[in-house]
CSV table of C-alpha atoms in Angstrom, one decimal:
chain,number,residue,atom,x,y,z
R,1,MET,CA,-24.9,52.8,7.6
R,2,ARG,CA,-25.1,51.4,11.3
R,3,GLU,CA,-29.1,51.0,11.0
R,4,GLU,CA,-28.5,49.4,7.7
R,5,TYR,CA,-26.1,47.1,9.2
R,6,GLN,CA,-28.2,46.3,12.2
R,7,ALA,CA,-30.9,45.6,9.9
R,8,ASP,CA,-28.8,43.2,7.6
R,9,LEU,CA,-28.2,41.2,11.0
R,10,VAL,CA,-31.8,40.8,11.8
R,11,GLU,CA,-32.5,39.5,8.4
R,12,VAL,CA,-29.4,37.0,8.8
R,13,SER,CA,-30.9,36.1,12.2
R,14,ARG,CA,-34.2,35.4,10.9
R,15,LEU,CA,-33.0,33.5,8.2
R,16,LEU,CA,-30.9,31.3,10.9
R,17,VAL,CA,-34.5,30.8,13.2
R,18,THR,CA,-36.3,29.7,9.8
R,19,MET,CA,-33.6,27.0,9.3
R,20,ALA,CA,-33.7,25.8,13.1
R,21,GLU,CA,-37.0,25.5,13.2
R,22,SER,CA,-37.0,23.6,9.9
R,23,VAL,CA,-34.2,21.1,11.3
R,24,ARG,CA,-36.4,20.5,14.4
R,25,ALA,CA,-39.3,19.8,12.5
R,26,ALA,CA,-37.5,17.8,10.3
R,27,LEU,CA,-36.0,15.6,13.2
R,28,ARG,CA,-39.2,15.1,14.8
R,29,LYS,CA,-40.7,14.1,11.6
R,30,ALA,CA,-37.8,11.7,11.0
R,31,THR,CA,-38.1,9.8,14.5
R,32,SER,CA,-41.9,9.4,14.0
R,33,ALA,CA,-41.1,7.6,10.7
R,34,LEU,CA,-38.4,5.6,12.4
R,35,LEU,CA,-40.6,4.6,15.2
R,36,THR,CA,-43.8,3.8,13.6
R,37,ALA,CA,-42.7,3.1,9.6
R,38,ASP,CA,-44.1,5.5,8.4
R,39,LEU,CA,-43.1,5.6,4.8
R,40,ALA,CA,-45.1,8.7,3.5
R,41,ALA,CA,-43.2,10.8,6.7
R,42,ALA,CA,-39.5,9.7,6.0
R,43,ARG,CA,-40.4,10.8,2.1
R,44,SER,CA,-41.3,14.1,3.1
R,45,VAL,CA,-38.3,14.4,5.2
R,46,ILE,CA,-36.1,13.8,2.7
R,47,GLU,CA,-37.5,15.9,0.2
R,48,ARG,CA,-38.0,18.9,2.2
R,49,ASP,CA,-33.8,18.8,3.3
R,50,SER,CA,-33.2,20.7,0.0
R,51,GLU,CA,-35.3,24.1,1.7
R,52,VAL,CA,-32.9,23.8,4.5
R,53,ASP,CA,-29.9,23.8,1.9
R,54,ALA,CA,-31.8,26.8,0.3
R,55,ILE,CA,-32.1,29.0,3.2
R,56,TYR,CA,-28.4,28.3,3.9
R,57,GLU,CA,-27.2,29.5,0.6
R,58,GLN,CA,-29.2,32.5,1.1
R,59,VAL,CA,-27.1,33.2,4.7
R,60,GLU,CA,-24.1,32.8,2.9
R,61,LEU,CA,-25.4,35.8,0.4
R,62,LYS,CA,-26.4,37.5,3.2
R,63,VAL,CA,-23.5,37.4,4.7
R,64,ALA,CA,-21.0,38.2,1.8
R,65,ASP,CA,-23.6,41.0,1.0
R,66,THR,CA,-23.3,42.4,4.4
R,67,ILE,CA,-19.5,42.4,4.6
R,68,ALA,CA,-19.2,43.9,1.2
R,69,ARG,CA,-21.6,46.6,1.7
R,70,GLN,CA,-20.7,47.5,5.4
R,71,ALA,CA,-17.0,46.4,5.9
R,72,PRO,CA,-17.9,45.6,9.5
R,73,VAL,CA,-14.7,45.3,11.7
R,74,ALA,CA,-14.1,44.0,15.3
R,75,SER,CA,-17.2,42.1,16.9
R,76,ASP,CA,-19.3,43.2,14.4
R,77,LEU,CA,-17.4,41.2,11.5
R,78,ARG,CA,-17.3,38.4,14.4
R,79,ARG,CA,-21.1,38.2,14.5
R,80,VAL,CA,-21.4,37.9,11.1
R,81,ILE,CA,-19.2,35.3,10.6
R,82,THR,CA,-20.5,33.6,13.3
R,83,ALA,CA,-23.6,33.3,11.4
R,84,LEU,CA,-21.8,31.4,9.0
R,85,HIS,CA,-20.7,28.6,11.3
R,86,ILE,CA,-24.2,28.6,12.6
R,87,GLY,CA,-25.6,28.1,9.4
R,88,ALA,CA,-23.2,25.7,8.3
R,89,ASP,CA,-24.0,23.3,11.8
R,90,LEU,CA,-27.8,23.9,11.0
R,91,GLU,CA,-27.7,22.6,7.7
R,92,ARG,CA,-25.4,19.4,9.1
R,93,MET,CA,-28.4,19.1,11.3
R,94,GLY,CA,-30.8,18.9,8.8
R,95,ASP,CA,-28.6,16.2,6.7
R,96,LEU,CA,-28.4,14.3,10.0
R,97,ALA,CA,-32.4,14.1,10.4
R,98,GLU,CA,-32.4,13.0,6.6
R,99,HIS,CA,-30.6,10.2,7.2
R,100,VAL,CA,-32.5,8.8,9.9
R,101,ALA,CA,-35.4,9.2,7.5
R,102,LYS,CA,-33.4,7.4,4.8
R,103,THR,CA,-32.7,4.5,7.5
R,104,ALA,CA,-36.5,4.3,8.2
R,105,ALA,CA,-37.4,4.4,4.3
R,106,ARG,CA,-34.5,1.7,3.5
R,107,ARG,CA,-36.0,-0.7,6.0
R,108,HIS,CA,-39.7,-0.4,5.4
R,109,PRO,CA,-42.1,-1.8,5.9
R,110,SER,CA,-40.1,-3.5,8.5
R,111,PRO,CA,-39.4,-1.0,11.8
R,112,ALA,CA,-35.7,-0.4,11.4
R,113,VAL,CA,-35.9,-0.3,15.0
R,114,PRO,CA,-36.5,-3.1,17.4
R,115,ALA,CA,-39.0,-2.6,20.4
R,116,GLU,CA,-35.9,-3.0,22.7
R,117,LEU,CA,-34.3,-0.1,21.2
R,118,ARG,CA,-37.4,1.9,20.6
R,119,PRO,CA,-37.5,4.1,24.2
R,120,THR,CA,-34.0,4.5,23.8
R,121,PHE,CA,-34.4,6.4,20.6
R,122,LYS,CA,-37.5,8.0,21.8
R,123,GLY,CA,-35.1,9.5,24.8
R,124,MET,CA,-32.6,10.7,22.4
R,125,ALA,CA,-34.8,12.0,19.5
R,126,GLU,CA,-36.7,14.1,22.7
R,127,VAL,CA,-33.7,15.6,24.1
R,128,ALA,CA,-32.6,16.5,20.8
R,129,ASP,CA,-35.9,18.4,20.0
R,130,HIS,CA,-35.2,20.3,23.4
R,131,MET,CA,-32.1,21.4,22.1
R,132,ALA,CA,-33.3,22.3,18.7
R,133,GLU,CA,-36.0,24.5,20.3
R,134,LYS,CA,-33.2,26.2,22.9
R,135,ILE,CA,-31.3,27.2,19.4
R,136,THR,CA,-34.3,28.5,17.8
R,137,THR,CA,-35.0,30.6,21.3
R,138,LEU,CA,-31.2,31.7,21.8
R,139,LEU,CA,-30.8,32.7,17.9
R,140,ALA,CA,-33.6,35.2,18.5
R,141,LYS,CA,-32.5,36.2,21.7
R,142,PRO,CA,-29.0,34.9,22.8
R,143,ASN,CA,-28.6,33.9,26.5
R,144,ALA,CA,-25.1,32.7,28.1
R,145,GLU,CA,-26.9,30.8,30.5
R,146,LEU,CA,-29.3,28.7,28.0
R,147,ALA,CA,-26.5,28.1,25.8
R,148,ALA,CA,-24.5,26.3,28.5
R,149,GLN,CA,-27.7,24.1,29.0
R,150,LEU,CA,-27.0,22.2,26.0
R,151,GLU,CA,-23.7,20.7,27.3
R,152,THR,CA,-26.0,19.1,30.3
R,153,ASP,CA,-28.3,17.9,27.3
R,154,ASP,CA,-25.6,16.8,25.3
R,155,ASP,CA,-24.3,14.6,28.2
R,156,ALA,CA,-28.1,13.0,28.4
R,157,ILE,CA,-27.7,12.0,24.7
R,158,ASP,CA,-24.4,10.8,25.4
R,159,ASP,CA,-25.9,8.5,28.0
R,160,LEU,CA,-28.4,7.5,25.9
R,161,GLU,CA,-26.0,6.2,23.3
R,162,ARG,CA,-24.0,4.3,25.7
R,163,LYS,CA,-27.1,2.7,26.9
R,164,LEU,CA,-28.0,1.8,23.0
R,165,PHE,CA,-24.8,0.4,22.5
R,166,LYS,CA,-25.2,-1.9,26.0
R,167,ILE,CA,-28.2,-3.6,24.7
R,168,MET,CA,-27.0,-4.3,21.3
R,169,LEU,CA,-23.7,-5.6,22.4
R,170,ALA,CA,-25.0,-7.9,25.2
R,171,ASP,CA,-24.8,-11.6,25.1
R,172,ASP,CA,-28.7,-12.0,24.4
R,173,TRP,CA,-29.3,-9.9,21.4
R,174,PRO,CA,-31.4,-11.9,19.1
R,175,TYR,CA,-31.2,-9.4,16.1
R,176,GLY,CA,-27.5,-10.0,14.2
R,177,ALA,CA,-25.5,-7.6,12.6
R,178,GLU,CA,-27.8,-5.5,10.2
R,179,THR,CA,-30.4,-4.4,12.9
R,180,ALA,CA,-26.9,-3.6,15.3
R,181,ILE,CA,-25.3,-1.6,12.6
R,182,ASP,CA,-28.4,-0.1,11.8
R,183,GLY,CA,-29.0,0.9,15.5
R,184,ALA,CA,-25.3,1.9,15.8
R,185,LEU,CA,-25.7,4.4,13.0
R,186,LEU,CA,-29.0,6.1,14.2
R,187,GLY,CA,-27.3,6.4,17.0
R,188,ARG,CA,-24.4,8.2,15.7
R,189,PHE,CA,-26.9,10.5,13.6
R,190,TYR,CA,-28.9,12.0,16.9
R,191,GLU,CA,-25.4,12.2,18.9
R,192,ARG,CA,-24.3,14.2,16.0
R,193,TYR,CA,-27.3,16.3,15.8
R,194,ALA,CA,-26.6,17.0,19.2
R,195,ASP,CA,-23.4,18.0,19.1
R,196,HIS,CA,-24.0,20.5,15.9
R,197,ALA,CA,-26.4,21.9,18.4
R,198,VAL,CA,-23.8,22.2,21.1
R,199,ASN,CA,-21.3,24.0,18.6
R,200,ILE,CA,-23.7,26.5,17.9
R,201,GLY,CA,-24.1,26.9,21.8
R,202,GLU,CA,-20.7,27.5,21.5
R,203,HIS,CA,-20.8,30.0,18.9
R,204,LEU,CA,-23.6,32.1,20.8
R,205,ILE,CA,-21.7,32.1,23.8
R,206,TYR,CA,-18.6,33.5,21.8
R,207,LEU,CA,-20.6,36.1,20.6
R,208,ILE,CA,-21.8,37.2,24.1
R,209,THR,CA,-18.9,36.8,26.3
R,210,GLY,CA,-16.0,37.1,23.3
R,211,GLU,CA,-14.7,34.0,25.4
R,212,THR,CA,-14.8,30.1,23.9
R,213,THR,CA,-14.9,27.4,26.6
R,214,GLY,CA,-12.8,25.1,24.2
R,215,GLN,CA,-15.9,22.8,23.6
R,216,ILE,CA,-16.6,22.8,20.2
R,217,GLU,CA,-17.6,19.1,19.6
R,218,ASP,CA,-15.7,16.9,17.4
H,1,MET,CA,-3.0,47.4,-0.5
H,2,ARG,CA,-3.6,44.9,-3.8
H,3,GLU,CA,-0.3,43.6,-2.9
H,4,GLU,CA,-0.8,43.2,0.7
H,5,TYR,CA,-4.5,41.6,-0.1
H,6,GLN,CA,-2.4,39.2,-2.2
H,7,ALA,CA,0.6,38.2,0.6
H,8,ASP,CA,-2.8,37.8,3.1
H,9,LEU,CA,-4.4,35.2,0.5
H,10,VAL,CA,-0.7,33.3,0.1
H,11,GLU,CA,-0.5,33.2,3.8
H,12,VAL,CA,-4.2,31.8,4.1
H,13,SER,CA,-3.6,29.3,1.7
H,14,ARG,CA,-0.2,28.2,3.3
H,15,LEU,CA,-2.4,27.3,6.3
H,16,LEU,CA,-4.7,25.3,4.5
H,17,VAL,CA,-1.8,23.3,3.0
H,18,THR,CA,-0.6,22.5,6.2
H,19,MET,CA,-3.5,21.3,7.4
H,20,ALA,CA,-4.3,19.5,4.5
H,21,GLU,CA,-1.1,17.7,4.9
H,22,SER,CA,-1.7,17.0,8.6
H,23,VAL,CA,-4.9,15.3,8.0
H,24,ARG,CA,-3.5,13.4,5.2
H,25,ALA,CA,-0.5,12.0,7.4
H,26,ALA,CA,-3.4,11.5,10.5
H,27,LEU,CA,-5.3,9.0,8.5
H,28,ARG,CA,-2.4,7.3,7.2
H,29,LYS,CA,-1.2,6.6,10.6
H,30,ALA,CA,-4.6,6.2,12.0
H,31,THR,CA,-5.3,3.5,9.1
H,32,SER,CA,-1.7,2.1,10.1
H,33,ALA,CA,-3.0,1.6,13.9
H,34,LEU,CA,-6.2,0.3,12.8
H,35,LEU,CA,-5.3,-2.4,10.8
H,36,THR,CA,-1.7,-3.4,13.0
H,37,ALA,CA,-3.5,-2.8,16.1
H,38,ASP,CA,-0.5,-0.6,16.9
H,39,LEU,CA,-1.6,1.4,20.4
H,40,ALA,CA,1.1,4.1,20.2
H,41,ALA,CA,0.2,5.0,16.5
H,42,ALA,CA,-3.2,5.5,17.8
H,43,ARG,CA,-2.5,7.6,20.5
H,44,SER,CA,-0.1,9.9,18.5
H,45,VAL,CA,-2.9,10.6,16.3
H,46,ILE,CA,-5.7,11.3,19.0
H,47,GLU,CA,-2.8,13.6,21.0
H,48,ARG,CA,-1.7,15.7,17.7
H,49,ASP,CA,-5.6,16.2,16.4
H,50,SER,CA,-5.2,19.6,18.8
H,51,GLU,CA,-2.7,20.6,16.3
H,52,VAL,CA,-4.7,20.9,13.2
H,53,ASP,CA,-7.8,22.5,15.1
H,54,ALA,CA,-5.1,25.1,16.2
H,55,ILE,CA,-4.3,25.4,12.8
H,56,TYR,CA,-7.6,26.2,11.7
H,57,GLU,CA,-8.4,28.9,14.6
H,58,GLN,CA,-5.0,30.5,12.9
H,59,VAL,CA,-6.9,30.2,9.4
H,60,GLU,CA,-10.1,31.9,10.9
H,61,LEU,CA,-8.0,34.6,12.8
H,62,LYS,CA,-6.0,35.5,9.6
H,63,VAL,CA,-9.7,35.8,7.3
H,64,ALA,CA,-11.3,38.1,9.7
H,65,ASP,CA,-7.9,40.2,10.3
H,66,THR,CA,-7.8,39.9,5.8
H,67,ILE,CA,-11.3,41.1,5.9
H,68,ALA,CA,-10.9,43.9,8.4
H,69,ARG,CA,-8.2,45.4,7.2
H,70,GLN,CA,-8.9,45.1,3.2
H,71,ALA,CA,-12.5,44.9,2.9
H,72,PRO,CA,-12.5,42.6,0.0
H,73,VAL,CA,-15.7,42.9,-2.2
H,74,ALA,CA,-17.3,40.3,-5.0
H,75,SER,CA,-14.8,37.5,-5.9
H,76,ASP,CA,-12.0,38.8,-3.6
H,77,LEU,CA,-14.3,38.3,-0.7
H,78,ARG,CA,-15.7,34.9,-2.1
H,79,ARG,CA,-12.2,33.4,-2.0
H,80,VAL,CA,-11.6,34.7,1.5
H,81,ILE,CA,-14.5,33.4,2.8
H,82,THR,CA,-14.4,30.0,0.5
H,83,ALA,CA,-10.7,29.6,2.8
H,84,LEU,CA,-13.1,29.3,6.0
H,85,HIS,CA,-15.2,26.6,4.5
H,86,ILE,CA,-12.1,24.7,3.4
H,87,GLY,CA,-10.7,24.9,6.9
H,88,ALA,CA,-14.0,23.6,8.5
H,89,ASP,CA,-13.8,20.6,6.1
H,90,LEU,CA,-10.2,20.1,6.9
H,91,GLU,CA,-10.6,20.1,10.7
H,92,ARG,CA,-13.7,17.7,10.4
H,93,MET,CA,-11.1,15.1,8.2
H,94,GLY,CA,-8.8,15.6,11.4
H,95,ASP,CA,-11.7,14.3,13.6
H,96,LEU,CA,-12.4,11.6,11.6
H,97,ALA,CA,-8.7,10.3,11.5
H,98,GLU,CA,-8.7,10.6,15.2
H,99,HIS,CA,-11.9,8.7,15.1
H,100,VAL,CA,-10.5,6.1,13.4
H,101,ALA,CA,-7.4,6.0,15.9
H,102,LYS,CA,-9.9,6.1,18.9
H,103,THR,CA,-11.5,3.1,17.4
H,104,ALA,CA,-8.2,0.9,16.8
H,105,ALA,CA,-7.3,2.2,20.6
H,106,ARG,CA,-10.3,1.1,22.5
H,107,ARG,CA,-10.1,-2.5,21.0
H,108,HIS,CA,-6.5,-2.5,21.7
H,109,PRO,CA,-4.8,-5.2,22.0
H,110,SER,CA,-7.6,-7.1,19.9
H,111,PRO,CA,-7.8,-5.7,15.8
H,112,ALA,CA,-10.9,-3.8,15.4
H,113,VAL,CA,-10.9,-5.1,12.1
H,114,PRO,CA,-11.2,-9.0,11.3
H,115,ALA,CA,-9.2,-10.2,8.4
H,116,GLU,CA,-12.1,-10.6,6.3
H,117,LEU,CA,-12.4,-6.7,6.5
H,118,ARG,CA,-8.7,-5.7,6.2
H,119,PRO,CA,-8.3,-5.4,2.2
H,120,THR,CA,-11.6,-3.1,1.9
H,121,PHE,CA,-10.4,-0.7,4.6
H,122,LYS,CA,-6.9,-0.5,3.2
H,123,GLY,CA,-8.7,0.4,-0.1
H,124,MET,CA,-10.8,2.9,1.6
H,125,ALA,CA,-7.7,3.8,3.1
H,126,GLU,CA,-5.5,4.4,0.0
H,127,VAL,CA,-8.6,6.2,-2.2
H,128,ALA,CA,-8.7,8.7,0.5
H,129,ASP,CA,-5.1,9.0,0.9
H,130,HIS,CA,-5.0,9.9,-3.0
H,131,MET,CA,-7.6,12.6,-2.3
H,132,ALA,CA,-5.7,14.2,0.7
H,133,GLU,CA,-2.9,14.4,-1.8
H,134,LYS,CA,-5.1,15.9,-4.5
H,135,ILE,CA,-6.5,18.7,-2.1
H,136,THR,CA,-3.0,19.1,-1.1
H,137,THR,CA,-2.1,19.9,-4.7
H,138,LEU,CA,-5.2,21.9,-5.5
H,139,LEU,CA,-4.9,24.3,-2.8
H,140,ALA,CA,-1.1,25.1,-4.0
H,141,LYS,CA,-2.4,25.3,-7.5
H,142,PRO,CA,-6.3,25.3,-8.1
H,143,ASN,CA,-7.0,23.3,-11.3
H,144,ALA,CA,-11.2,22.5,-11.8
H,145,GLU,CA,-10.2,19.0,-13.7
H,146,LEU,CA,-8.2,17.6,-11.0
H,147,ALA,CA,-10.6,18.9,-8.3
H,148,ALA,CA,-13.5,16.8,-10.5
H,149,GLN,CA,-11.5,13.7,-10.2
H,150,LEU,CA,-12.2,13.7,-6.4
H,151,GLU,CA,-15.7,13.0,-7.4
H,152,THR,CA,-14.6,9.8,-9.2
H,153,ASP,CA,-12.6,8.8,-6.3
H,154,ASP,CA,-15.6,9.6,-4.0
H,155,ASP,CA,-17.5,7.2,-6.0
H,156,ALA,CA,-14.8,4.6,-5.3
H,157,ILE,CA,-14.8,4.6,-1.8
H,158,ASP,CA,-18.7,4.7,-1.8
H,159,ASP,CA,-18.4,1.3,-3.5
H,160,LEU,CA,-16.0,-0.3,-1.1
H,161,GLU,CA,-18.3,0.9,1.6
H,162,ARG,CA,-21.1,-0.9,0.0
H,163,LYS,CA,-18.8,-3.9,-0.2
H,164,LEU,CA,-17.8,-3.8,3.5
H,165,PHE,CA,-21.5,-3.9,4.3
H,166,LYS,CA,-22.1,-6.8,1.9
H,167,ILE,CA,-19.5,-8.9,3.8
H,168,MET,CA,-20.8,-7.7,7.2
H,169,LEU,CA,-24.9,-8.7,6.2
H,170,ALA,CA,-23.8,-12.3,4.7
H,171,ASP,CA,-25.3,-14.7,6.3
H,172,ASP,CA,-22.0,-16.4,7.6
H,173,TRP,CA,-21.0,-13.2,9.1
H,174,PRO,CA,-19.0,-15.0,11.9
H,175,TYR,CA,-18.1,-12.2,14.3
H,176,GLY,CA,-21.4,-10.9,16.0
H,177,ALA,CA,-22.7,-7.3,16.8
H,178,GLU,CA,-19.8,-5.7,18.2
H,179,THR,CA,-17.4,-6.3,15.3
H,180,ALA,CA,-20.1,-5.6,12.8
H,181,ILE,CA,-20.9,-1.9,14.5
H,182,ASP,CA,-17.5,-1.0,14.7
H,183,GLY,CA,-16.7,-2.1,10.9
H,184,ALA,CA,-20.1,0.3,10.0
H,185,LEU,CA,-19.1,2.9,12.1
H,186,LEU,CA,-15.4,2.8,10.8
H,187,GLY,CA,-16.6,2.7,7.4
H,188,ARG,CA,-18.5,5.6,8.2
H,189,PHE,CA,-15.5,7.4,9.1
H,190,TYR,CA,-13.5,7.0,5.7
H,191,GLU,CA,-16.9,7.7,3.6
H,192,ARG,CA,-17.3,10.9,5.5
H,193,TYR,CA,-13.6,12.0,5.3
H,194,ALA,CA,-14.0,11.6,1.5
H,195,ASP,CA,-17.1,13.6,1.1
H,196,HIS,CA,-15.3,16.6,3.0
H,197,ALA,CA,-12.6,16.3,0.6
H,198,VAL,CA,-15.0,16.1,-2.1
H,199,ASN,CA,-16.7,19.6,-0.7
H,200,ILE,CA,-13.2,21.1,-0.7
H,201,GLY,CA,-12.9,20.2,-4.2
H,202,GLU,CA,-15.8,21.6,-5.0
H,203,HIS,CA,-15.1,24.9,-3.2
H,204,LEU,CA,-12.2,25.3,-5.4
H,205,ILE,CA,-14.2,24.7,-8.7
H,206,TYR,CA,-16.3,27.3,-7.5
H,207,LEU,CA,-13.7,29.6,-6.7
H,208,ILE,CA,-12.0,28.9,-10.1
H,209,THR,CA,-15.1,29.1,-12.4
H,210,GLY,CA,-17.6,31.0,-10.1
H,211,GLU,CA,-20.2,28.2,-10.6
H,212,THR,CA,-21.3,25.2,-8.3
H,213,THR,CA,-22.0,21.9,-9.7
H,214,GLY,CA,-24.6,21.3,-7.0
H,215,GLN,CA,-22.6,18.4,-5.4
H,216,ILE,CA,-21.8,19.2,-2.1
H,217,GLU,CA,-21.7,16.1,0.1
H,218,ASP,CA,-24.2,15.3,2.9
């Protein structure tokens, strides 16, 4: 029974790693679609989001099945319930990558992001990509120190978002309301993606230490 | 055991109803803060969001405790796991009300929303309020027909959001980028609040009928 339970957990982890890899690939491709006005890339991200949703459903079924068959208690129960939360965060990260892709597709063939904002979005996407990479590593092998680094990454994302707003709110912003609105919403998509990555780090720290840092991002 | 399990479910429902009432009150007050530039109201919403978070923690503990003690299976297990998802949606609705309040507070003493946009936000807030009211009713007494109405309400919110964008993107929009950015982000907060209400409706329909409509909002 104990052995079976461990096998169940390994299967759940494997599904979560697959989700994490997918949402990392989705944001990379969505960013490329955004910065190079690549419609085919944008469409591919939009189409493939349902794959992430389908794996999340598998996580939910596997967790329910594990609880029903193994009746875990205490830290064992905490572990499988945490997997559900992590799956929900990853599913949402996939949605946010899709939102970036949809913005790129909607403005095609024009670029959604003017030249002045491109380096900032490139920076946000790079940090977000490192965060998704850390999540993948952490899901395979939890590590409180690496999980805590996600907080620092998130601060970098927040700084870049502030920079974005500073550029758009300058008196000499030449692009008008529509481009500012797209810029603000896109900034929020990257920032929320990072927030969910931080949440996952928090869930993993909780699993490792049994303590929350009270930092779940809203 | 069966009786104890029912008592556990009643307690979980009671907590969810309290959360639903809180996030409904929060958005009402945040909207009032937004439309009347009322700093005290905005601050009160911001301060009280932690109360919603605290009830959500109680939901999580109660669900874990119920699973550990009662080892529910099949539809009983589905019921308690769904309560977790509903709690997560409600917690996020509280965050979104807080975001509206924060926008009002940040722009105080100026109004964050110019006169041209106020009727649209008032409309979005009214529909969102009806949705939160339905959630409260549904949590006390599930009803698939009432839950399905949340979809129609959500369509109304989406229409109002489109109207909002149409006003801000008109050639004669006189307010510049900052007000357009605030308008777009605020529109998104109301729209996301409604999306989470729809998700809750979906979860409740699933509990009642055992079927998903595949409509979970992203």
